[in-house]
Each structure stands twice: as structure tokens, then as C-alpha cells.
Amino acid sequence: WDNNLGVSGVCPQCSIMPVRLLGDQVGSGLSTAEAFTRAVNMGAWVINNSWGPGRSRYFPMSASERGAFDHARTTGRGGKGTVIVFAAGNSRANVASDPYASHPFTVAVAASSNLDDWANYSNYGKEIDVAAPSLGGTISEDNHGLLTADVTGDDGYDPSAYTPDFSGTSAASPVVAGLAGLILAASPDLTAEQVRRMTPDGMVPA
């Protein structure tokens, strides 16, 4: 972040731990439960999830997935809990139908525009914990995505090394994950639940 190149993330000194979840072929990646368990066991403080349940939206989580979420809450960070951040989804639907984003252990992230309005594609509902900036305004002054690093060339979203259109709740979710990293860097003794419930003025619930 201090090399005068590119862009700076929300938590520029946070380390990133990629954990493969979705493979090019069925069965080539880790299952959801295995991916969460691996991340927690490798020391992750925050797990960002810019993906959704797809066809399983209206089905409950499996026993192994529930166990992995419990493992993150009770074992992560030496028992203080790993923060789980989930994109709420982009189907303009109630997030209650998403078993992952609506899980009580997760921080469910909706999308807002750069003028702090609701992005009109974002899922909504009482399970939403916070909204974060993304593309989505209905007027030109309010229709800007996030600038982020990109794969260079034809494999990327933009021919350059950056794209200005990172969007959806998939873009909003890592903003919140970065913020959770900043919070824990400043106050590492907070539990995952205290981070999830922290108010905008920085008040920490008991």
C-alpha cells in the first residue's frame, strides 16, 4: 500500500490467505465445511465469502457446514472466534432464504451506492448486519463501482491491471472483511460476536 503503485485496500497491512473452495471440475475443490475448517485451523481471523448458495438457497445448511461454522465460532483465534463475512446476494430478495448469509454467526453484507443509497439489486432483510459501498446507483453520479486489482490481459475484467467496476455484494463483502481486520488489529481481544455487533460509533456490546 505504500509503494506508489495501484490501489490500497481497506486493511492494507492485513495478510490474505486464499483457500480454494470452488474448482473447475466437480469435486476438485474443498467442500464448504472443509474450506472453513482449513481456514480456521490455519489461523484466519476473518473469512470473506463473496459467493452464494445457488440452487441450495432454499435448503438448510448441512450438518458438516453447521459444524464448521460452530468450529469457527468456538475454536478460531484461540477461542475468541473467527469472523465470518458473507455477501447477502444480488437477486433483490429477502436474505432470510440464504442459509449462509442469514446464519446467526455471520456478518451479512448488503450493497450500498457511493452516495450511501441502497443498491437496488441487493438482497435485504432483518438478518442484514451492515451495507458497504458497491456499484448500483440509478443516476450517473451514483453509479460507480470499486477500483480494484485485476488479472492483466484477456483473463481479467479489464485489459489493464485494474478494473473500476468491481460490483455487487461480492464487492461490498470484502470491504467489511477488511474493516473487521482493522477492528481486530486495534482490539484483538474482541470476540467474533462483539465484532459482528459493533455499532457505527465503535461501541462494543458486552
PDB file of C-alpha atoms in Angstrom:
ATOM      1  CA  TRP A   1       0.000   0.000   0.000  1.00  0.00           C
ATOM      2  CA  ASP A   2       2.989   2.367   0.379  1.00  0.00           C
ATOM      3  CA  ASN A   3       4.810   1.509  -2.876  1.00  0.00           C
ATOM      4  CA  ASN A   4       3.128   4.203  -5.015  1.00  0.00           C
ATOM      5  CA  LEU A   5       1.625   1.512  -7.242  1.00  0.00           C
ATOM      6  CA  GLY A   6      -2.002   0.600  -7.778  1.00  0.00           C
ATOM      7  CA  VAL A   7      -4.650   0.928  -5.104  1.00  0.00           C
ATOM      8  CA  SER A   8      -4.813   0.393  -1.358  1.00  0.00           C
ATOM      9  CA  GLY A   9      -7.274  -1.981   0.244  1.00  0.00           C
ATOM     10  CA  VAL A  10      -9.392  -1.305   3.319  1.00  0.00           C
ATOM     11  CA  CYS A  11      -6.903  -3.109   5.562  1.00  0.00           C
ATOM     12  CA  PRO A  12      -3.623  -2.664   3.667  1.00  0.00           C
ATOM     13  CA  GLN A  13      -1.438  -4.461   6.192  1.00  0.00           C
ATOM     14  CA  CYS A  14      -3.744  -7.450   6.563  1.00  0.00           C
ATOM     15  CA  SER A  15      -2.465 -10.745   5.190  1.00  0.00           C
ATOM     16  CA  ILE A  16      -4.591 -12.684   2.705  1.00  0.00           C
ATOM     17  CA  MET A  17      -4.961 -16.452   2.972  1.00  0.00           C
ATOM     18  CA  PRO A  18      -6.527 -17.913  -0.196  1.00  0.00           C
ATOM     19  CA  VAL A  19      -8.427 -21.155   0.421  1.00  0.00           C
ATOM     20  CA  ARG A  20      -9.752 -22.964  -2.640  1.00  0.00           C
ATOM     21  CA  LEU A  21     -13.447 -23.704  -2.413  1.00  0.00           C
ATOM     22  CA  LEU A  22     -14.828 -23.921  -5.959  1.00  0.00           C
ATOM     23  CA  GLY A  23     -12.950 -25.978  -8.548  1.00  0.00           C
ATOM     24  CA  ASP A  24     -13.074 -26.023 -12.339  1.00  0.00           C
ATOM     25  CA  GLN A  25     -14.444 -29.551 -12.131  1.00  0.00           C
ATOM     26  CA  VAL A  26     -16.906 -31.023  -9.673  1.00  0.00           C
ATOM     27  CA  GLY A  27     -15.068 -32.352  -6.653  1.00  0.00           C
ATOM     28  CA  SER A  28     -11.754 -30.650  -7.428  1.00  0.00           C
ATOM     29  CA  GLY A  29     -12.140 -28.044  -4.673  1.00  0.00           C
ATOM     30  CA  LEU A  30     -12.667 -28.330  -0.966  1.00  0.00           C
ATOM     31  CA  SER A  31     -16.219 -28.620   0.292  1.00  0.00           C
ATOM     32  CA  THR A  32     -17.628 -25.640   2.159  1.00  0.00           C
ATOM     33  CA  ALA A  33     -17.104 -27.301   5.538  1.00  0.00           C
ATOM     34  CA  GLU A  34     -13.558 -28.382   4.704  1.00  0.00           C
ATOM     35  CA  ALA A  35     -12.662 -24.911   3.417  1.00  0.00           C
ATOM     36  CA  PHE A  36     -13.934 -23.196   6.562  1.00  0.00           C
ATOM     37  CA  THR A  37     -12.235 -25.693   8.836  1.00  0.00           C
ATOM     38  CA  ARG A  38      -8.937 -25.343   6.981  1.00  0.00           C
ATOM     39  CA  ALA A  39      -9.043 -21.537   7.146  1.00  0.00           C
ATOM     40  CA  VAL A  40      -9.771 -21.578  10.876  1.00  0.00           C
ATOM     41  CA  ASN A  41      -7.099 -24.176  11.615  1.00  0.00           C
ATOM     42  CA  MET A  42      -4.548 -22.169   9.619  1.00  0.00           C
ATOM     43  CA  GLY A  43      -5.219 -19.134  11.788  1.00  0.00           C
ATOM     44  CA  ALA A  44      -7.650 -16.981   9.805  1.00  0.00           C
ATOM     45  CA  TRP A  45      -9.133 -14.121  11.825  1.00  0.00           C
ATOM     46  CA  VAL A  46     -11.754 -13.189   9.221  1.00  0.00           C
ATOM     47  CA  ILE A  47     -13.270 -15.305   6.423  1.00  0.00           C
ATOM     48  CA  ASN A  48     -14.743 -13.386   3.486  1.00  0.00           C
ATOM     49  CA  ASN A  49     -17.379 -15.111   1.347  1.00  0.00           C
ATOM     50  CA  SER A  50     -18.242 -13.396  -1.931  1.00  0.00           C
ATOM     51  CA  TRP A  51     -20.317 -16.339  -3.102  1.00  0.00           C
ATOM     52  CA  GLY A  52     -23.847 -17.555  -2.601  1.00  0.00           C
ATOM     53  CA  PRO A  53     -25.755 -20.804  -2.217  1.00  0.00           C
ATOM     54  CA  GLY A  54     -27.124 -21.001  -5.765  1.00  0.00           C
ATOM     55  CA  ARG A  55     -29.611 -23.840  -6.097  1.00  0.00           C
ATOM     56  CA  SER A  56     -29.322 -24.653  -2.379  1.00  0.00           C
ATOM     57  CA  ARG A  57     -30.779 -21.255  -1.430  1.00  0.00           C
ATOM     58  CA  TYR A  58     -33.974 -22.719  -0.017  1.00  0.00           C
ATOM     59  CA  PHE A  59     -32.347 -25.690   1.682  1.00  0.00           C
ATOM     60  CA  PRO A  60     -30.837 -25.735   5.176  1.00  0.00           C
ATOM     61  CA  MET A  61     -27.120 -25.983   5.743  1.00  0.00           C
ATOM     62  CA  SER A  62     -25.716 -29.479   6.039  1.00  0.00           C
ATOM     63  CA  ALA A  63     -24.651 -30.857   9.402  1.00  0.00           C
ATOM     64  CA  SER A  64     -20.991 -30.624   8.341  1.00  0.00           C
ATOM     65  CA  GLU A  65     -21.399 -26.963   7.368  1.00  0.00           C
ATOM     66  CA  ARG A  66     -23.111 -26.133  10.659  1.00  0.00           C
ATOM     67  CA  GLY A  67     -20.285 -27.914  12.448  1.00  0.00           C
ATOM     68  CA  ALA A  68     -17.707 -25.862  10.524  1.00  0.00           C
ATOM     69  CA  PHE A  69     -19.445 -22.613  11.473  1.00  0.00           C
ATOM     70  CA  ASP A  70     -19.518 -23.757  15.115  1.00  0.00           C
ATOM     71  CA  HIS A  71     -15.818 -24.623  14.842  1.00  0.00           C
ATOM     72  CA  ALA A  72     -15.069 -21.122  13.547  1.00  0.00           C
ATOM     73  CA  ARG A  73     -17.022 -19.539  16.390  1.00  0.00           C
ATOM     74  CA  THR A  74     -15.638 -21.672  19.240  1.00  0.00           C
ATOM     75  CA  THR A  75     -12.097 -22.504  18.077  1.00  0.00           C
ATOM     76  CA  GLY A  76     -10.981 -19.656  15.823  1.00  0.00           C
ATOM     77  CA  ARG A  77      -8.429 -17.159  17.187  1.00  0.00           C
ATOM     78  CA  GLY A  78      -7.772 -19.207  20.277  1.00  0.00           C
ATOM     79  CA  GLY A  79     -11.434 -19.460  21.224  1.00  0.00           C
ATOM     80  CA  LYS A  80     -12.410 -15.818  20.559  1.00  0.00           C
ATOM     81  CA  GLY A  81     -13.918 -16.805  17.220  1.00  0.00           C
ATOM     82  CA  THR A  82     -13.181 -16.254  13.546  1.00  0.00           C
ATOM     83  CA  VAL A  83     -15.373 -13.549  11.999  1.00  0.00           C
ATOM     84  CA  ILE A  84     -17.433 -14.909   9.073  1.00  0.00           C
ATOM     85  CA  VAL A  85     -18.471 -12.299   6.492  1.00  0.00           C
ATOM     86  CA  PHE A  86     -20.984 -13.187   3.762  1.00  0.00           C
ATOM     87  CA  ALA A  87     -22.252 -11.304   0.726  1.00  0.00           C
ATOM     88  CA  ALA A  88     -26.030 -11.011   1.004  1.00  0.00           C
ATOM     89  CA  GLY A  89     -26.657 -11.692  -2.694  1.00  0.00           C
ATOM     90  CA  ASN A  90     -27.789  -9.725  -5.725  1.00  0.00           C
ATOM     91  CA  SER A  91     -31.280 -11.017  -6.505  1.00  0.00           C
ATOM     92  CA  ARG A  92     -33.272  -8.277  -4.734  1.00  0.00           C
ATOM     93  CA  ALA A  93     -34.681 -10.922  -2.409  1.00  0.00           C
ATOM     94  CA  ASN A  94     -35.032 -11.401   1.308  1.00  0.00           C
ATOM     95  CA  VAL A  95     -31.742 -12.714   2.653  1.00  0.00           C
ATOM     96  CA  ALA A  96     -33.667 -14.975   5.041  1.00  0.00           C
ATOM     97  CA  SER A  97     -33.802 -17.549   2.215  1.00  0.00           C
ATOM     98  CA  ASP A  98     -29.975 -17.760   2.173  1.00  0.00           C
ATOM     99  CA  PRO A  99     -28.882 -20.235   4.872  1.00  0.00           C
ATOM    100  CA  TYR A 100     -25.299 -18.901   4.908  1.00  0.00           C
ATOM    101  CA  ALA A 101     -25.750 -15.128   4.950  1.00  0.00           C
ATOM    102  CA  SER A 102     -28.652 -15.372   7.398  1.00  0.00           C
ATOM    103  CA  HIS A 103     -26.800 -17.672   9.799  1.00  0.00           C
ATOM    104  CA  PRO A 104     -26.552 -16.035  13.252  1.00  0.00           C
ATOM    105  CA  PHE A 105     -22.753 -16.391  13.284  1.00  0.00           C
ATOM    106  CA  THR A 106     -22.218 -14.462  10.039  1.00  0.00           C
ATOM    107  CA  VAL A 107     -21.946 -10.769   9.213  1.00  0.00           C
ATOM    108  CA  ALA A 108     -24.416 -10.389   6.325  1.00  0.00           C
ATOM    109  CA  VAL A 109     -23.396  -7.591   3.955  1.00  0.00           C
ATOM    110  CA  ALA A 110     -25.782  -5.738   1.647  1.00  0.00           C
ATOM    111  CA  ALA A 111     -24.601  -3.298  -1.043  1.00  0.00           C
ATOM    112  CA  SER A 112     -24.945   0.465  -0.997  1.00  0.00           C
ATOM    113  CA  SER A 113     -24.066   3.021  -3.646  1.00  0.00           C
ATOM    114  CA  ASN A 114     -21.311   5.623  -3.411  1.00  0.00           C
ATOM    115  CA  LEU A 115     -23.961   8.129  -2.258  1.00  0.00           C
ATOM    116  CA  ASP A 116     -24.962   5.784   0.567  1.00  0.00           C
ATOM    117  CA  ASP A 117     -28.220   4.664  -1.011  1.00  0.00           C
ATOM    118  CA  TRP A 118     -29.442   1.076  -1.231  1.00  0.00           C
ATOM    119  CA  ALA A 119     -28.136  -0.631  -4.356  1.00  0.00           C
ATOM    120  CA  ASN A 120     -31.376  -1.712  -5.975  1.00  0.00           C
ATOM    121  CA  TYR A 121     -30.169  -5.257  -6.771  1.00  0.00           C
ATOM    122  CA  SER A 122     -29.006  -6.016  -3.238  1.00  0.00           C
ATOM    123  CA  ASN A 123     -30.746  -8.554  -1.064  1.00  0.00           C
ATOM    124  CA  TYR A 124     -32.303  -7.178   2.090  1.00  0.00           C
ATOM    125  CA  GLY A 125     -33.971  -8.255   5.335  1.00  0.00           C
ATOM    126  CA  LYS A 126     -33.684  -8.182   9.099  1.00  0.00           C
ATOM    127  CA  GLU A 127     -30.683 -10.531   9.010  1.00  0.00           C
ATOM    128  CA  ILE A 128     -28.556  -7.895   7.230  1.00  0.00           C
ATOM    129  CA  ASP A 129     -25.881  -6.600   9.602  1.00  0.00           C
ATOM    130  CA  VAL A 130     -24.346  -3.828   7.501  1.00  0.00           C
ATOM    131  CA  ALA A 131     -24.195  -2.349   3.994  1.00  0.00           C
ATOM    132  CA  ALA A 132     -20.966  -1.411   2.233  1.00  0.00           C
ATOM    133  CA  PRO A 133     -20.193   0.528  -0.959  1.00  0.00           C
ATOM    134  CA  SER A 134     -20.515  -1.080  -4.365  1.00  0.00           C
ATOM    135  CA  LEU A 135     -21.854  -0.311  -7.848  1.00  0.00           C
ATOM    136  CA  GLY A 136     -25.551   0.213  -8.066  1.00  0.00           C
ATOM    137  CA  GLY A 137     -26.879   3.743  -8.272  1.00  0.00           C
ATOM    138  CA  THR A 138     -29.673   4.643 -10.679  1.00  0.00           C
ATOM    139  CA  ILE A 139     -28.151   8.018 -11.705  1.00  0.00           C
ATOM    140  CA  SER A 140     -24.741   8.636 -13.263  1.00  0.00           C
ATOM    141  CA  GLU A 141     -23.364  10.471 -10.210  1.00  0.00           C
ATOM    142  CA  ASP A 142     -24.172   7.432  -8.106  1.00  0.00           C
ATOM    143  CA  ASN A 143     -23.150   4.647 -10.471  1.00  0.00           C
ATOM    144  CA  HIS A 144     -19.513   3.886  -9.678  1.00  0.00           C
ATOM    145  CA  GLY A 145     -18.000   0.508  -8.894  1.00  0.00           C
ATOM    146  CA  LEU A 146     -14.958  -0.179  -6.737  1.00  0.00           C
ATOM    147  CA  LEU A 147     -11.489   0.149  -8.236  1.00  0.00           C
ATOM    148  CA  THR A 148      -9.511  -2.997  -7.557  1.00  0.00           C
ATOM    149  CA  ALA A 149      -6.572  -5.020  -8.834  1.00  0.00           C
ATOM    150  CA  ASP A 150      -7.407  -7.289 -11.761  1.00  0.00           C
ATOM    151  CA  VAL A 151      -5.814 -10.106 -13.709  1.00  0.00           C
ATOM    152  CA  THR A 152      -3.895  -8.462 -16.542  1.00  0.00           C
ATOM    153  CA  GLY A 153      -4.927  -9.144 -20.133  1.00  0.00           C
ATOM    154  CA  ASP A 154      -7.761 -11.143 -21.641  1.00  0.00           C
ATOM    155  CA  ASP A 155      -8.310 -13.207 -18.497  1.00  0.00           C
ATOM    156  CA  GLY A 156      -9.274 -10.123 -16.484  1.00  0.00           C
ATOM    157  CA  TYR A 157     -12.323  -7.891 -16.460  1.00  0.00           C
ATOM    158  CA  ASP A 158     -10.256  -5.029 -17.894  1.00  0.00           C
ATOM    159  CA  PRO A 159      -7.216  -5.088 -20.240  1.00  0.00           C
ATOM    160  CA  SER A 160      -5.194  -3.189 -17.638  1.00  0.00           C
ATOM    161  CA  ALA A 161      -4.072  -4.448 -14.251  1.00  0.00           C
ATOM    162  CA  TYR A 162      -7.101  -2.804 -12.595  1.00  0.00           C
ATOM    163  CA  THR A 163     -10.843  -2.738 -13.036  1.00  0.00           C
ATOM    164  CA  PRO A 164     -13.069   0.184 -11.970  1.00  0.00           C
ATOM    165  CA  ASP A 165     -16.272  -1.847 -11.946  1.00  0.00           C
ATOM    166  CA  PHE A 166     -15.960  -4.378  -9.122  1.00  0.00           C
ATOM    167  CA  SER A 167     -19.575  -4.607  -8.044  1.00  0.00           C
ATOM    168  CA  GLY A 168     -22.375  -6.454  -6.312  1.00  0.00           C
ATOM    169  CA  THR A 169     -22.495  -7.630  -2.746  1.00  0.00           C
ATOM    170  CA  SER A 170     -19.401  -9.634  -3.715  1.00  0.00           C
ATOM    171  CA  ALA A 171     -17.553  -6.302  -3.758  1.00  0.00           C
ATOM    172  CA  ALA A 172     -19.215  -4.997  -0.603  1.00  0.00           C
ATOM    173  CA  SER A 173     -18.372  -8.098   1.425  1.00  0.00           C
ATOM    174  CA  PRO A 174     -14.550  -7.779   1.277  1.00  0.00           C
ATOM    175  CA  VAL A 175     -14.857  -4.110   2.283  1.00  0.00           C
ATOM    176  CA  VAL A 176     -16.495  -5.295   5.507  1.00  0.00           C
ATOM    177  CA  ALA A 177     -13.966  -8.117   5.891  1.00  0.00           C
ATOM    178  CA  GLY A 178     -11.199  -5.517   5.665  1.00  0.00           C
ATOM    179  CA  LEU A 179     -12.951  -3.380   8.254  1.00  0.00           C
ATOM    180  CA  ALA A 180     -13.212  -6.398  10.563  1.00  0.00           C
ATOM    181  CA  GLY A 181      -9.453  -6.848  10.082  1.00  0.00           C
ATOM    182  CA  LEU A 182      -8.858  -3.233  11.117  1.00  0.00           C
ATOM    183  CA  ILE A 183     -11.074  -3.653  14.182  1.00  0.00           C
ATOM    184  CA  LEU A 184      -9.248  -6.798  15.282  1.00  0.00           C
ATOM    185  CA  ALA A 185      -5.846  -5.234  14.612  1.00  0.00           C
ATOM    186  CA  ALA A 186      -6.770  -2.456  17.037  1.00  0.00           C
ATOM    187  CA  SER A 187      -8.622  -4.680  19.542  1.00  0.00           C
ATOM    188  CA  PRO A 188      -7.506  -8.311  19.133  1.00  0.00           C
ATOM    189  CA  ASP A 189      -9.246  -9.453  22.318  1.00  0.00           C
ATOM    190  CA  LEU A 190     -12.721  -8.841  20.890  1.00  0.00           C
ATOM    191  CA  THR A 191     -14.810 -11.909  20.215  1.00  0.00           C
ATOM    192  CA  ALA A 192     -16.267 -12.590  16.778  1.00  0.00           C
ATOM    193  CA  GLU A 193     -19.723 -11.761  18.135  1.00  0.00           C
ATOM    194  CA  GLN A 194     -18.531  -8.413  19.505  1.00  0.00           C
ATOM    195  CA  VAL A 195     -17.111  -7.545  16.097  1.00  0.00           C
ATOM    196  CA  ARG A 196     -20.386  -8.536  14.429  1.00  0.00           C
ATOM    197  CA  ARG A 197     -22.442  -6.413  16.803  1.00  0.00           C
ATOM    198  CA  MET A 198     -20.168  -3.356  16.967  1.00  0.00           C
ATOM    199  CA  THR A 199     -22.073  -0.139  16.394  1.00  0.00           C
ATOM    200  CA  PRO A 200     -21.022   2.586  13.921  1.00  0.00           C
ATOM    201  CA  ASP A 201     -19.723   4.752  16.761  1.00  0.00           C
ATOM    202  CA  GLY A 202     -17.358   1.993  17.849  1.00  0.00           C
ATOM    203  CA  MET A 203     -19.346   0.875  20.883  1.00  0.00           C
ATOM    204  CA  VAL A 204     -18.689  -2.762  21.719  1.00  0.00           C
ATOM    205  CA  PRO A 205     -21.565  -4.827  23.193  1.00  0.00           C
ATOM    206  CA  ALA A 206     -20.950  -6.679  26.430  1.00  0.00           C
TER     207      ALA A 206
END
